Coordinates of C-alpha atoms and ligand atoms in Angstrom, one line a residue:
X1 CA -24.9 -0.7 -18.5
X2 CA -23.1 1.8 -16.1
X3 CA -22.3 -0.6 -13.3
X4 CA -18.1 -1.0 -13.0
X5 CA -16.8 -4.7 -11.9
X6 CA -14.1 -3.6 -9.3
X7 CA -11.8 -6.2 -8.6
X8 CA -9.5 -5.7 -5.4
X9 CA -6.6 -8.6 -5.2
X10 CA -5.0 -7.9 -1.9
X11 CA -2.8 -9.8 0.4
X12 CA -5.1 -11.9 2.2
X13 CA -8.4 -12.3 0.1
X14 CA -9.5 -11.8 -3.8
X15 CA -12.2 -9.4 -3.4
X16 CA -14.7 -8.2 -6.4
X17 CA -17.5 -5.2 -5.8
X18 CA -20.4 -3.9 -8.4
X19 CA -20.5 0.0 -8.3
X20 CA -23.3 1.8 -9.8
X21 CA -23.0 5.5 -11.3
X22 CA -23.8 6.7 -8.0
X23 CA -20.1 5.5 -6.6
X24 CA -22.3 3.0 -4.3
X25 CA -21.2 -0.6 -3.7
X26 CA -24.2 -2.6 -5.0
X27 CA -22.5 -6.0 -4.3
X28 CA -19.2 -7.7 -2.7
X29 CA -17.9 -11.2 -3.0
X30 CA -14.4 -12.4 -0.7
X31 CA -12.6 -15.4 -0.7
X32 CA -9.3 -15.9 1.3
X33 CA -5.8 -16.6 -0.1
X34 CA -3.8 -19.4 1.2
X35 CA -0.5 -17.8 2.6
X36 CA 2.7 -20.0 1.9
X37 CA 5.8 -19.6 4.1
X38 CA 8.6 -21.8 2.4
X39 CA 11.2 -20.6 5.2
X40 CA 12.0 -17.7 7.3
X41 CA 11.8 -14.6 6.2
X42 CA 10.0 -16.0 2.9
X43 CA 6.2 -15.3 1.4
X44 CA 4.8 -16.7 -1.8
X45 CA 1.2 -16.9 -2.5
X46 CA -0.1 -19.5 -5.6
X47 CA -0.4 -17.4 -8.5
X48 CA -2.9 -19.6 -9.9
X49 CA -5.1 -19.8 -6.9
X50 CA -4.9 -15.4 -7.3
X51 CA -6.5 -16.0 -10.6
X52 CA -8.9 -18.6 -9.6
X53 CA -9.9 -17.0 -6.6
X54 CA -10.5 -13.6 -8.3
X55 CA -12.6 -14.9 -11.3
X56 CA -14.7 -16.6 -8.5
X57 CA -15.8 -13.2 -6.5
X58 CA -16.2 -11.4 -10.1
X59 CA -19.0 -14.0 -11.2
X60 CA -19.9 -14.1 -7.9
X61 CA -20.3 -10.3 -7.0
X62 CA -22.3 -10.2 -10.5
X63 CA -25.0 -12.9 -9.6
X64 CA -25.4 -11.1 -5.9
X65 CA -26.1 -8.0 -7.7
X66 CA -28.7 -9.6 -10.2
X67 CA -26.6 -8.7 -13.3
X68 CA -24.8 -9.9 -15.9
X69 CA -21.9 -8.7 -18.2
X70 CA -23.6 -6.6 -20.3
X71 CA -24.8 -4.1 -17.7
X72 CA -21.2 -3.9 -16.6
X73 CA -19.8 -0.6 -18.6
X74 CA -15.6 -1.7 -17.6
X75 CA -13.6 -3.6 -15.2
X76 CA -11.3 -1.6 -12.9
X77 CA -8.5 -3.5 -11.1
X78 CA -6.3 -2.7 -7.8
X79 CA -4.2 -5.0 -6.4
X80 CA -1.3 -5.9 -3.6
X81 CA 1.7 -4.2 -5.0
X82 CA 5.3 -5.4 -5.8
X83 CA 4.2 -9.2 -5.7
X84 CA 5.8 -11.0 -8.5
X85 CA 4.7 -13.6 -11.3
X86 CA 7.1 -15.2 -14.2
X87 CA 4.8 -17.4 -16.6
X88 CA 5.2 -19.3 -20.0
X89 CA 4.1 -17.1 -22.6
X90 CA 2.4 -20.1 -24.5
X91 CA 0.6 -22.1 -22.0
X92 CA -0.1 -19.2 -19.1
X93 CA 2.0 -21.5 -16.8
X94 CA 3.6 -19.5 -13.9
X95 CA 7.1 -21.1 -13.6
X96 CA 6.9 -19.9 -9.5
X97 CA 4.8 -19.1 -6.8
X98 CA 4.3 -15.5 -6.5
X99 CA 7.0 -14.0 -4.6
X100 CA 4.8 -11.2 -2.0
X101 CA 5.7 -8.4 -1.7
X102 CA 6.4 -8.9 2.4
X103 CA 9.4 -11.5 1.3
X104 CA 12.8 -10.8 2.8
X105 CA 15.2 -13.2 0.6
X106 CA 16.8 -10.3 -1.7
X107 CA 18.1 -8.9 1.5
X108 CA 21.8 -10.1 0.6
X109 CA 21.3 -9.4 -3.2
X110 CA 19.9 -5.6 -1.9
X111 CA 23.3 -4.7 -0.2
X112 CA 25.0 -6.1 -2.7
X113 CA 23.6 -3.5 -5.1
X114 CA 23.8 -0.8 -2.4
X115 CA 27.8 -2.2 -2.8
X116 CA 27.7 -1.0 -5.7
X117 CA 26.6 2.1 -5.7
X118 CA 23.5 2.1 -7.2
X119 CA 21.6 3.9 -4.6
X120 CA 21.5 7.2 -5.9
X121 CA 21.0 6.2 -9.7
X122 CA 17.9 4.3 -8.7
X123 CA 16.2 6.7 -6.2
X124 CA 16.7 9.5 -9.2
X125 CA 15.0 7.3 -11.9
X126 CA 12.7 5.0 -9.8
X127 CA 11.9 7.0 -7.1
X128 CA 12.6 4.4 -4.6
X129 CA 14.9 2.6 -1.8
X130 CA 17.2 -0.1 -2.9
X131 CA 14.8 -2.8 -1.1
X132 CA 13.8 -5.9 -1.0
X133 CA 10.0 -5.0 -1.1
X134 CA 10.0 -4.1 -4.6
X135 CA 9.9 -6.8 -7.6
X136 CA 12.9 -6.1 -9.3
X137 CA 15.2 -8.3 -6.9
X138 CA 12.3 -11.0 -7.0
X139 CA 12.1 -11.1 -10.9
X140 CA 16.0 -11.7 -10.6
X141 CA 15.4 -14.4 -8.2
X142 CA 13.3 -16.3 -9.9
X143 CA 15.6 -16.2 -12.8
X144 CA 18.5 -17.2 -11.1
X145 CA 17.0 -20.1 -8.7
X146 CA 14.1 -21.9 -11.0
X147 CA 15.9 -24.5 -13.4
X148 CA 15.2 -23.5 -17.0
X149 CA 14.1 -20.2 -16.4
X150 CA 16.7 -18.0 -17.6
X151 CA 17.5 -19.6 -20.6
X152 CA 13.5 -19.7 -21.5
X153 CA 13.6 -15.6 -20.2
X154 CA 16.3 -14.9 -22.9
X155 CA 14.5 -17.0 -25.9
X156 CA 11.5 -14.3 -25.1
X157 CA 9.1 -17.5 -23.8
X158 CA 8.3 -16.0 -20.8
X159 CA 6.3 -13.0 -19.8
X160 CA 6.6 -10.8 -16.3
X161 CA 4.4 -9.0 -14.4
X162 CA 2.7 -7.7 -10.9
X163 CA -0.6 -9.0 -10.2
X164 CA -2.5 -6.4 -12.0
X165 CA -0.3 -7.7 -15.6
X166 CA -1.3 -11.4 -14.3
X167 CA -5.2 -10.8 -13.7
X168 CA -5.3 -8.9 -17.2
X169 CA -2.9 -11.5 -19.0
X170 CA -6.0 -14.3 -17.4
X171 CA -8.7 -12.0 -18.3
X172 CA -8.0 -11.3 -21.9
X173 CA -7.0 -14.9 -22.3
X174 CA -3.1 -14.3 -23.0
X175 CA -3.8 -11.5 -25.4
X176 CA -2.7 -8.7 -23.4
X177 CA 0.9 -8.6 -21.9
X178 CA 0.4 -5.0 -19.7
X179 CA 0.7 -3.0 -16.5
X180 CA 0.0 0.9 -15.1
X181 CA 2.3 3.4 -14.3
X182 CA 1.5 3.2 -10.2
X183 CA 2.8 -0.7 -10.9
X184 CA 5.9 -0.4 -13.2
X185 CA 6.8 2.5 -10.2
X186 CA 6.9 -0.2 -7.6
X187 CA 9.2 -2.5 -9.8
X188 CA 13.1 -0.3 -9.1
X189 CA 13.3 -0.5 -12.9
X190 CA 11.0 2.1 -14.3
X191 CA 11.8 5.5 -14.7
X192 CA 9.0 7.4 -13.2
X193 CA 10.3 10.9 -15.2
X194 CA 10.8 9.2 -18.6
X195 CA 8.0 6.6 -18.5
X196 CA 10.3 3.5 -19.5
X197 CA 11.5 0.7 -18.4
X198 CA 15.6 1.7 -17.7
X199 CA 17.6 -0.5 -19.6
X200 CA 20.4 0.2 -17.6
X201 CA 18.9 -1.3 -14.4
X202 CA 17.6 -3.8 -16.2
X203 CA 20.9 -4.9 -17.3
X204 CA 22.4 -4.3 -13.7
X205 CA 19.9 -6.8 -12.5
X206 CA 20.5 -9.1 -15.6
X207 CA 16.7 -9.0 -16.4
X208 CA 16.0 -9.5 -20.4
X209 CA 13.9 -6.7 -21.8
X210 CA 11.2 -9.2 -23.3
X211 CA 9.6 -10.1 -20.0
X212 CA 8.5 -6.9 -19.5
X213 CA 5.0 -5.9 -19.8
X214 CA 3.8 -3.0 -22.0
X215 CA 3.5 0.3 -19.6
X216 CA 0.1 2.0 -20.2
X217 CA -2.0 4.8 -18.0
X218 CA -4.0 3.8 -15.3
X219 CA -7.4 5.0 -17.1
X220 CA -7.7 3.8 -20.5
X221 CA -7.7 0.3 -22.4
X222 CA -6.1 -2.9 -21.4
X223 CA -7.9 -5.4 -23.2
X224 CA -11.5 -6.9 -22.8
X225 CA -12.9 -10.1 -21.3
X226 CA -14.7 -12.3 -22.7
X227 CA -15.4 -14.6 -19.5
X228 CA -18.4 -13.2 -18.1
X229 CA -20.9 -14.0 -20.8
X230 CA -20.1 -11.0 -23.3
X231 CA -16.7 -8.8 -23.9
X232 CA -16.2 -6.2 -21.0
X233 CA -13.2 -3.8 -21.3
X234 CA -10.5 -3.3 -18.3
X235 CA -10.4 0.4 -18.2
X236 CA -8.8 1.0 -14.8
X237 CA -5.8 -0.4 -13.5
X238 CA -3.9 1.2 -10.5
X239 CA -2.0 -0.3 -6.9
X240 CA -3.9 -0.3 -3.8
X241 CA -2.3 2.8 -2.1
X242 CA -2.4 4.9 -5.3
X243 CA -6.5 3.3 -6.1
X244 CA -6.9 4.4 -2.3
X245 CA -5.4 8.0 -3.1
X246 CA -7.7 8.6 -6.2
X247 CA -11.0 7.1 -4.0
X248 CA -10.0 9.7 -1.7
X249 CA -9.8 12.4 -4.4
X250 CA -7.0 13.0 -3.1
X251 CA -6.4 14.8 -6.6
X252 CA -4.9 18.4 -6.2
X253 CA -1.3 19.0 -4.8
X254 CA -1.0 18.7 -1.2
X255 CA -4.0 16.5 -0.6
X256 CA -3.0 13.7 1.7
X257 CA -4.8 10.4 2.9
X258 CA -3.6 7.8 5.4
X259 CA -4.7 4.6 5.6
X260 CA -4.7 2.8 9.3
X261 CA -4.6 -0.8 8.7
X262 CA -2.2 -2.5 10.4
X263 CA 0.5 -0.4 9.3
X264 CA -0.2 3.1 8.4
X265 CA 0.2 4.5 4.6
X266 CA 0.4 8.0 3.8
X267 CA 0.3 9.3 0.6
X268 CA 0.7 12.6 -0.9
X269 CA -0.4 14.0 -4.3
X270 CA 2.1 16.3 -5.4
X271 CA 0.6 17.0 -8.9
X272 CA 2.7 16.9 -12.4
X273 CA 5.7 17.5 -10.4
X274 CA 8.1 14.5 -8.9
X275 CA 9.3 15.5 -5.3
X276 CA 12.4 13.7 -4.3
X277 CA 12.6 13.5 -0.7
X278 CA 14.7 14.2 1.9
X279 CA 13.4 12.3 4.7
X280 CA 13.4 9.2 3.0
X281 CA 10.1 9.1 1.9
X282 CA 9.2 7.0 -1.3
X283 CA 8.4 9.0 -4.7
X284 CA 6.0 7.3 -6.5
X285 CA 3.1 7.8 -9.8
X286 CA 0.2 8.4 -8.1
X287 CA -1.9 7.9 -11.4
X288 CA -2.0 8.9 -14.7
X289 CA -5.7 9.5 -16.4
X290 CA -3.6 9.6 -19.8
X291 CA -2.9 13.3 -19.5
X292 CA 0.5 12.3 -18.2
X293 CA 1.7 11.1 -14.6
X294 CA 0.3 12.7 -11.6
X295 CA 2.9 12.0 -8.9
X296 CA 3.0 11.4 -4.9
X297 CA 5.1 11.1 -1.7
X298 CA 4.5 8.1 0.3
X299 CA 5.7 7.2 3.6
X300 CA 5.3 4.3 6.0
X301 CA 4.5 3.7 9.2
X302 CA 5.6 -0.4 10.4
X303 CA 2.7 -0.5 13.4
X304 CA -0.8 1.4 13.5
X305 CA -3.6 -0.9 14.1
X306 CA -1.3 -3.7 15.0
X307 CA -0.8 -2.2 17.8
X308 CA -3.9 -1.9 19.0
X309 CA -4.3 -6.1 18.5
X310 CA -0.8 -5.6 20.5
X311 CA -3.3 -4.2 23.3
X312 CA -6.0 -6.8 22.4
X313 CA -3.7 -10.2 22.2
X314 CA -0.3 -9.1 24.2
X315 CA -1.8 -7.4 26.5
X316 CA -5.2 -8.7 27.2
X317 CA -6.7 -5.6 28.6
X318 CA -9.1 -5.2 25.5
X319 CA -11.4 -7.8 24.1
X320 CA -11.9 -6.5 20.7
X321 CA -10.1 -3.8 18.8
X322 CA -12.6 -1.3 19.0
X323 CA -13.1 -1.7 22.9
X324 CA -9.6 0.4 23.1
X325 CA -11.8 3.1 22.5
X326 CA -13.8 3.5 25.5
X327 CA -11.0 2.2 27.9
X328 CA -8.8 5.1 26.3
X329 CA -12.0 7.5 26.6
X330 CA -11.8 7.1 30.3
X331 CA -9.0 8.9 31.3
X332 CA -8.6 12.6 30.1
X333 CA -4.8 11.9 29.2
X334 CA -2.5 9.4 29.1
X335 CA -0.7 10.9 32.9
X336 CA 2.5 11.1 31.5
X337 CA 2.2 7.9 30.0
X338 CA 4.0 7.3 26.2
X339 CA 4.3 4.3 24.1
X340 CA 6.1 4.1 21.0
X341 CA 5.0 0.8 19.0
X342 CA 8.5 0.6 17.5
X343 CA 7.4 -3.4 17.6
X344 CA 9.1 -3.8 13.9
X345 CA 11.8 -0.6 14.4
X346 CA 10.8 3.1 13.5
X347 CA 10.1 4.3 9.7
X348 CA 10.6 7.5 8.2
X349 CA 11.2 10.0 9.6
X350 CA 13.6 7.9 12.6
X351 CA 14.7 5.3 9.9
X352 CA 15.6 3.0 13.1
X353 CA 15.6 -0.8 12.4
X354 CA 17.0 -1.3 16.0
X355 CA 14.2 0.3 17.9
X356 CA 11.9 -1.5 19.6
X357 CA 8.4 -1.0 21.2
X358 CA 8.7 1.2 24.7
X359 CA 7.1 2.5 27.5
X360 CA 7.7 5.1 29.0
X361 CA 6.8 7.6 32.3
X362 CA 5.2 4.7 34.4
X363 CA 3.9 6.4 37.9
X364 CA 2.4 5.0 40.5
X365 CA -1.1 5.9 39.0
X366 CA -0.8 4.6 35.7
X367 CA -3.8 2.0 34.4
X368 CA -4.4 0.1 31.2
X369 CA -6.3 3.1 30.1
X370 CA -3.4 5.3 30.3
X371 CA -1.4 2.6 28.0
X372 CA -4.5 2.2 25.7
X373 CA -4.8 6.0 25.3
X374 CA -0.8 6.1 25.1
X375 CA -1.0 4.0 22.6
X376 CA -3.4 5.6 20.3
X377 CA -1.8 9.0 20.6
X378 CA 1.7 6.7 19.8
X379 CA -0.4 5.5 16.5
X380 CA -0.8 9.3 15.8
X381 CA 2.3 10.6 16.6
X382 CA 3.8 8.2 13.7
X383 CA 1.5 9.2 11.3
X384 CA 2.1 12.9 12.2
X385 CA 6.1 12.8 11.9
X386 CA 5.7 10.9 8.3
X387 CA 3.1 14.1 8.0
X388 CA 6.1 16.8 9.0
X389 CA 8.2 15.2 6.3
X390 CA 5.8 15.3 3.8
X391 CA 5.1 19.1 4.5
X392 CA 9.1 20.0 4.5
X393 CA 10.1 18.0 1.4
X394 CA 6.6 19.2 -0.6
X395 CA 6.6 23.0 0.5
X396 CA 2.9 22.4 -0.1
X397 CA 0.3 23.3 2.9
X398 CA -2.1 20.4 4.0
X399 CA -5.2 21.5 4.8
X400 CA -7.1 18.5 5.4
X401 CA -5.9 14.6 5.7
X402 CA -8.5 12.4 4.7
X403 CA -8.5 8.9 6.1
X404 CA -9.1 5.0 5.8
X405 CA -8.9 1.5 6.8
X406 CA -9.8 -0.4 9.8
X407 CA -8.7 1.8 12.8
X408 CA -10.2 5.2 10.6
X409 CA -13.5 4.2 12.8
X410 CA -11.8 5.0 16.0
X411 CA -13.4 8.6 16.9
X412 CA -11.0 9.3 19.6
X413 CA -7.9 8.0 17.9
X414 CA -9.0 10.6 14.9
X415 CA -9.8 13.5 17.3
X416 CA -6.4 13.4 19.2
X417 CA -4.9 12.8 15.5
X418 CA -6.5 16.5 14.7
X419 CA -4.4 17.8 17.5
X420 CA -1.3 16.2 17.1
X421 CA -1.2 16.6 12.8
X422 CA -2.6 20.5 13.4
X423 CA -4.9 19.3 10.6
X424 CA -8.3 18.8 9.9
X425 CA -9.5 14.7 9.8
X426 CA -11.7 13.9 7.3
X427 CA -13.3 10.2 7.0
X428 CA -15.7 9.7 4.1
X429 CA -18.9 8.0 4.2
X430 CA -17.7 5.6 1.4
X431 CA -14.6 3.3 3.9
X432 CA -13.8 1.7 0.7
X433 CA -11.3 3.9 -0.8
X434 CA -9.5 1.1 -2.4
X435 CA -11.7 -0.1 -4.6
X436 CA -13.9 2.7 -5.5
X437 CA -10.5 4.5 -6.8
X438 CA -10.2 1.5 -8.7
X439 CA -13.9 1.9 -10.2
X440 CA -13.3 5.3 -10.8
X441 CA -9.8 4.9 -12.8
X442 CA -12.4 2.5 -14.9
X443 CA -15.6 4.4 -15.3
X444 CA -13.9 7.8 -16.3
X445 CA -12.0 6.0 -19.0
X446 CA -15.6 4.1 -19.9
X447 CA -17.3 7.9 -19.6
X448 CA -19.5 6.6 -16.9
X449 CA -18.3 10.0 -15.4
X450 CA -17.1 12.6 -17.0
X451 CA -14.4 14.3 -14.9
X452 CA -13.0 14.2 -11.4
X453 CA -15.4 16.9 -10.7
X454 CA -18.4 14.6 -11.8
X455 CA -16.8 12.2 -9.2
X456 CA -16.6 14.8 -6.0
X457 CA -20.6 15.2 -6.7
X458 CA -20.6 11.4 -5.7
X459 CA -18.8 12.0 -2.3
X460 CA -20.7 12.7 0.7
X461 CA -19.7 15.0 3.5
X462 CA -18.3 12.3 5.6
X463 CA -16.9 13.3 9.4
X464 CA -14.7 15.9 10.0
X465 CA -12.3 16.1 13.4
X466 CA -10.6 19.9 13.8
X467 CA -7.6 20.1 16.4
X468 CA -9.4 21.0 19.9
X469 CA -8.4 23.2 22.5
X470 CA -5.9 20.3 23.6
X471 CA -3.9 21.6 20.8
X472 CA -2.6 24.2 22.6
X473 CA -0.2 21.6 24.6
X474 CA 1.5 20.7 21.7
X475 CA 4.5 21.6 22.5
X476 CA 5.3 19.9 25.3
X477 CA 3.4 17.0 24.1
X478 CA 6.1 16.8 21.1
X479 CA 8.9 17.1 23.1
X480 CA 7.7 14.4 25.4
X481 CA 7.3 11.9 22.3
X482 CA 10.5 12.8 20.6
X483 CA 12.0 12.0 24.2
X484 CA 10.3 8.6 24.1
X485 CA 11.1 8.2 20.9
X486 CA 14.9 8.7 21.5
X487 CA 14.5 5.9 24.2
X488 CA 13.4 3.6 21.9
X489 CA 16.3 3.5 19.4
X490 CA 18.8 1.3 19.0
X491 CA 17.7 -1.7 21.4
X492 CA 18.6 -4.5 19.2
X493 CA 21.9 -3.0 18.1
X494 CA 25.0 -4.5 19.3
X495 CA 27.1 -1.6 19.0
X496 CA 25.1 0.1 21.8
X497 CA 25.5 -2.3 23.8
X498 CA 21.8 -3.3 24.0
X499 CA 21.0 -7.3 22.7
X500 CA 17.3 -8.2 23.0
X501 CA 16.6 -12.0 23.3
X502 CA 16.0 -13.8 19.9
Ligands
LIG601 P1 -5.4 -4.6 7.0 O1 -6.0 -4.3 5.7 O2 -4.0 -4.1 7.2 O3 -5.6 -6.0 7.5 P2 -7.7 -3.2 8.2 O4 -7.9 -2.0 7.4 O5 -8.7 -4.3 8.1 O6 -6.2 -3.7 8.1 O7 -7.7 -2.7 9.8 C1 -7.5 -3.7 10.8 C2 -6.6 -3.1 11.9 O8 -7.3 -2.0 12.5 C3 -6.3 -4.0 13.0 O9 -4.9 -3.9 13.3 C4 -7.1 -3.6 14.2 O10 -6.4 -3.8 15.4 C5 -7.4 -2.2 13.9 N1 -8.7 -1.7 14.4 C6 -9.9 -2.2 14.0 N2 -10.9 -1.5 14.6 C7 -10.3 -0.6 15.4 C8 -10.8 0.4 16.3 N3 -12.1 0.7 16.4 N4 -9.9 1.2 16.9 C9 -8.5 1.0 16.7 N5 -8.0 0.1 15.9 C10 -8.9 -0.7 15.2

């Protein structure tokens, strides 16, 4: 009875994973998600293959681990955030592909809000950028480019909603129309202080009211399935960097966790207290347990583990992304060597869409393991910046940064991120962050555990990287990556005189 169904719906695959009351993964089921590029610059994914492809793992994940729905005690869901799905209210129709969350074509519609001034009102209430990333601008899309569509959004026929709203709408068969907080935060049209939906930027963007999905806390109710043999409730609903966050326990102010996929995520807890930044970090709702919002910082890093593929498929001196490893374990230090993966420009804190991807202090003696390590400590240097910022707009002291995702098995890449953050690196036993937040949203709300405390009893010690006596060079070590850095700005712009090729 105390398993929880955990069903992760990410970019590239549906994923579902049976967790027992010991927070151990009993059973995982994957399938891939076709990836639609319509033109340039655009991404949509079929909203009905999501669903399809999601209800396959979940049966599937339950048959691998030998049970059936009524040892399941509640579904918890995370899924890819901002990605955006209009469907008919009456049939479950989408009237779209998904618009993902890595689409580009608000860009013009973006500036033309910034032309309006609307920048400040919507970082206040939302927390967030004016950006193409976020749903709001895709909602409006679809309303003003699919024929019919506007007219059937103002009669009420239609309903909105992220992927988490589309799963749950599917999984209670069209009787629940609902989202979490960390969702509605990723829309530009919920007020993260108030907990609404802001009617004036909902009529700046000419989006009716009625599509809107009910707003509820992460842990609690959202309905109950009947499609695996007997009713299960959802009980956990929460993004993948926020599910990630809470997996982490990342649950007291100043806890921080990064995730090193191929970009880097880093998110922040900051407790019942908003921050706004001033280094152009995201605020976001980390969760809320239905004791009210708990809120975060989050900041971005464009290339982490990309890089190293960078090393592995541009480079060709690595076969394998975790063969960077030893080749950068073979030299001491990276002899003056630094590389600043600015492939995609430079996030916060550099906020440089010109930069490009440099490297710099080439001797005579330089190797491939000199760039390999360069580029590791380049990786870490990003993620301690965004770290800096965090620290400065927060006040808070971080004792400890806890870490995920694909390049989090890199020892070395941890150890010189010890020395360059001036933090302790903690990776868990458990990798899967994502969706055990997600199972743990559920099973508190289901009373498979009792508190976050009954939920720390579950985590093991994991591995733990101090900064090293290299530490002491930090200095000079900075110095030499905020020169690199400076180098790598503004390559692309015009105005400086510097065109790359197209
Ligand atoms: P995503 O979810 O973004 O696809 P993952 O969390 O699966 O990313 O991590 C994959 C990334 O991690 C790839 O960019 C890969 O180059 C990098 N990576 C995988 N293993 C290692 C390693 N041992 N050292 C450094 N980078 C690695």
């Amino acid at each position: 009875m105390g398993h929880i169904l955990a069903l992760d719906q990410g970019t590239t695959s549906s994923r579902a994973v049976v967790v027992d009351e010991t927070g151990a993964i009993r059973a995982t089921a994957q399938r891939e998600l076709s990836q639609l590029f319509p033109r340039s610059g655009w991404v949509e994914h079929d909203a009905l293959e999501i669903w399809e492809s999601q209800r396959a793992v979940a049966v599937e994940a339950l048959h691998v681990a030998g049970l059936d729905a009524t040892d399941i005690a509640a579904i918890g869901i995370t899924n890819q955030r901002e990605t955006t799905v209009v469907w008919e209210r009456a049939t479950g129709r989408p009237v779209h592909n998904a618009i993902v969350w890595q689409d580009r074509r608000t860009a013009d519609y973006c500036a033309e809000l910034a032309a309006r001034g609307l920048a400040d009102r919507i970082r206040e209430t939302t927390g967030l950028v004016i950006d193409p990333y976020f749903s709001g601008t895709k909602l409006r899309w679809i309303l003003e480019n699919v024929d019919g569509v506007r007219g059937a959004a103002e009669a009420g026929e239609l309903a909105f909603g992220t992927i988490d709203s589309w799963l749950i709408w599917n999984l209670t068969d069209g009787a629940v129309h609902a989202t979490d907080c960390t969702n509605a935060s990723r829309t530009m049209l919920y007020d993260i202080r108030d907990g609404t939906w802001d009617d004036d930027l909902l009529g700046a963007l000419e989006i009716p009211r009625s599509l809107m999905p009910e707003v509820r806390p992460s842990s609690g109710g959202f309905g109950s399935s009947s499609l695996f043999g007997s009713d299960v409730s959802i009980m956990g609903v929460a993004g993948d960097q926020h599910a990630a966050l809470f997996g982490q326990l990342c649950t007291t102010p100043g806890m921080v966790k990064t995730t090193y996929g191929t970009g880097g995520f880093l998110l922040m807890c900051t407790g019942g207290t908003p921050v706004s930044s001033a280094g152009g970090l995201l605020t976001t709702i980390a969760w809320d347990l239905g004791d009210g919002p708990v809120y975060a910082l989050e900041g971005a890093v464009f290339v982490a583990g990309a890089a190293v593929q960078w090393l592995r498929d541009g480079l060709g001196i690595i076969a394998a992304a975790p063969d960077v490893e030893e080749l950068a374990a073979s030299v001491p230090d990276s002899g003056g060597v630094g590389v600043v993966p600015a492939f995609t420009g430079l996030g916060a804190p550099h906020w440089d869409p010109h930069a490009r991807g440099t490297i710099v202090g080439i001797s005579r003696g330089a190797t491939a393991a000199h760039v390999a390590r360069a580029t590791l400590e380049g990786i870490a240097f990003q993620v301690a910046d965004v770290l800096d910022v965090m620290r400065a707009d927060s006040g808070l002291d971080v004792a400890e940064m806890r870490v995920d995702g694909g390049a989090a098995a890199n020892d070395l890449l941890l150890r010189i991120q010890a020395d360059l953050a001036g933090v302790d690196i903690v990776r868990p036993t458990q990798l899967e962050t994502t969706v055990l937040g997600a199972a743990f949203l559920a099973g508190l709300a289901a009373g498979t555990w009792a508190d976050v405390g009954h939920l720390a009893q579950l985590r093991g010690a994991g591995s733990r990287y101090s900064p090293g006596p290299d530490a002491a060079h930090l200095d000079a070590r900075r110095v030499a990556w905020r020169r690199a850095v400076e180098r790598s700005r503004g390559w692309t712009d015009p105005a400086d005189g510097y065109v790359a090729e197209a």
